[in-house]
Amino acid sequence: MTEKCNKYEALFIFSDEETLLSHIKTCEDCRNEYERMNKVSDLIQEVKPELLRKKRDLARLKVACAAFAILLSGTLLGIINFNQDVSDTLKYGQALSIEDYGFPVDSYGLLMVD
């Protein structure tokens, strides 16, 4: 009984393709291993477009979720008013005066000092 050849892995990893192919021509065990690896490679190439499509769909979903989160947070921050006292007295184009802050003022609108 002859021993099985175990040079395929070493030739595949460490040598060039010409050396591997010349050894495959003479060795039956390595030829079977080479054919088996080609079948696996063909299966991987067949499934590759499906895997890429799933990754692309996942990336699109992530972008859509991020855009929705940005839109929602921007809308909510625009709606929510954190300081309602200032928003009731301050309108567009107006500025706050000393009286708006609750300080006593005289008839000229200046700060009253006793």
Coordinates of C-alpha atoms in Angstrom, one line a residue:
M1 CA 0.0 0.0 0.0
T2 CA 1.4 3.4 -1.0
E3 CA 1.2 6.5 1.1
K4 CA -0.9 9.4 0.1
C5 CA 1.0 12.4 -1.3
N6 CA 0.8 15.4 0.9
K7 CA 2.8 18.0 -1.2
Y8 CA -0.3 19.8 -2.5
E9 CA -0.7 22.3 0.3
A10 CA 3.0 23.1 0.4
L11 CA 3.2 23.5 -3.4
F12 CA 0.0 25.6 -3.5
I13 CA 1.2 28.0 -0.8
F14 CA 5.0 28.3 -1.4
S15 CA 5.7 27.5 -5.0
D16 CA 4.7 29.1 -8.3
E17 CA 1.8 27.9 -10.4
E18 CA 4.0 26.1 -13.0
T19 CA 5.6 23.9 -10.4
L20 CA 2.2 23.1 -8.9
L21 CA 0.7 22.2 -12.4
S22 CA 3.7 20.0 -13.3
H23 CA 3.3 18.1 -10.1
I24 CA -0.4 17.7 -10.6
K25 CA 0.2 16.1 -14.0
T26 CA 2.2 13.3 -12.4
C27 CA 0.5 12.9 -9.0
E28 CA -3.1 11.5 -8.8
D29 CA -3.7 12.5 -5.1
C30 CA -2.7 16.1 -5.8
R31 CA -4.8 16.1 -9.0
N32 CA -7.9 15.1 -7.0
E33 CA -7.2 17.7 -4.3
Y34 CA -6.7 20.3 -7.1
E35 CA -10.1 19.4 -8.7
R36 CA -11.8 19.5 -5.3
M37 CA -10.4 23.0 -4.7
N38 CA -11.5 24.2 -8.1
K39 CA -15.1 23.0 -7.3
V40 CA -15.0 24.9 -4.1
S41 CA -13.7 28.0 -5.9
D42 CA -16.5 27.7 -8.5
L43 CA -19.1 27.5 -5.7
I44 CA -17.7 30.6 -4.0
Q45 CA -17.7 32.5 -7.3
E46 CA -21.4 31.4 -7.9
V47 CA -22.5 32.7 -4.5
K48 CA -20.4 35.9 -4.5
P49 CA -22.9 38.2 -6.3
E50 CA -25.6 37.3 -3.7
L51 CA -23.3 38.1 -0.8
L52 CA -22.4 41.4 -2.3
R53 CA -26.0 42.3 -2.9
K54 CA -26.8 41.5 0.8
K55 CA -23.9 43.7 1.9
R56 CA -25.1 46.5 -0.4
D57 CA -28.7 46.3 0.9
L58 CA -27.4 46.4 4.5
A59 CA -25.3 49.5 3.7
R60 CA -28.4 51.2 2.2
L61 CA -30.4 50.3 5.3
K62 CA -27.8 51.8 7.6
V63 CA -27.7 55.1 5.5
A64 CA -31.5 55.3 5.6
C65 CA -31.6 54.8 9.4
A66 CA -28.9 57.5 9.8
A67 CA -30.8 59.9 7.6
F68 CA -34.0 59.3 9.4
A69 CA -32.3 59.8 12.8
I70 CA -30.8 63.1 11.7
L71 CA -34.1 64.3 10.2
L72 CA -36.0 63.3 13.3
S73 CA -33.6 64.8 15.8
G74 CA -33.4 68.1 13.8
T75 CA -37.2 68.3 13.7
L76 CA -37.6 67.5 17.4
L77 CA -34.9 70.0 18.4
G78 CA -36.6 72.7 16.3
I79 CA -40.0 72.0 17.8
I80 CA -39.0 71.6 21.5
N81 CA -38.5 74.9 23.2
F82 CA -36.1 74.7 26.2
N83 CA -36.8 78.1 27.6
Q84 CA -40.4 79.2 27.2
D85 CA -40.1 82.4 29.2
V86 CA -37.7 83.9 26.8
S87 CA -39.6 82.7 23.8
D88 CA -42.8 84.4 25.0
T89 CA -41.2 87.8 25.3
L90 CA -38.7 87.6 22.4
K91 CA -40.0 87.7 18.9
Y92 CA -38.2 87.8 15.6
G93 CA -36.4 91.1 15.2
Q94 CA -36.6 92.1 18.9
A95 CA -33.9 92.3 21.5
L96 CA -34.2 91.7 25.2
S97 CA -34.0 94.8 27.4
I98 CA -33.1 95.2 31.1
E99 CA -36.8 95.3 31.9
D100 CA -37.3 91.9 30.3
Y101 CA -34.8 90.4 32.7
G102 CA -36.9 91.8 35.7
F103 CA -34.6 94.6 36.8
P104 CA -36.2 97.9 38.0
V105 CA -35.9 100.7 35.4
D106 CA -36.7 104.4 35.4
S107 CA -38.9 106.3 32.9
Y108 CA -36.0 106.4 30.4
G109 CA -35.5 102.6 30.4
L110 CA -32.2 102.8 32.3
L111 CA -31.4 100.7 35.3
M112 CA -32.8 102.3 38.5
V113 CA -30.3 102.7 41.3
D114 CA -31.4 103.8 44.8

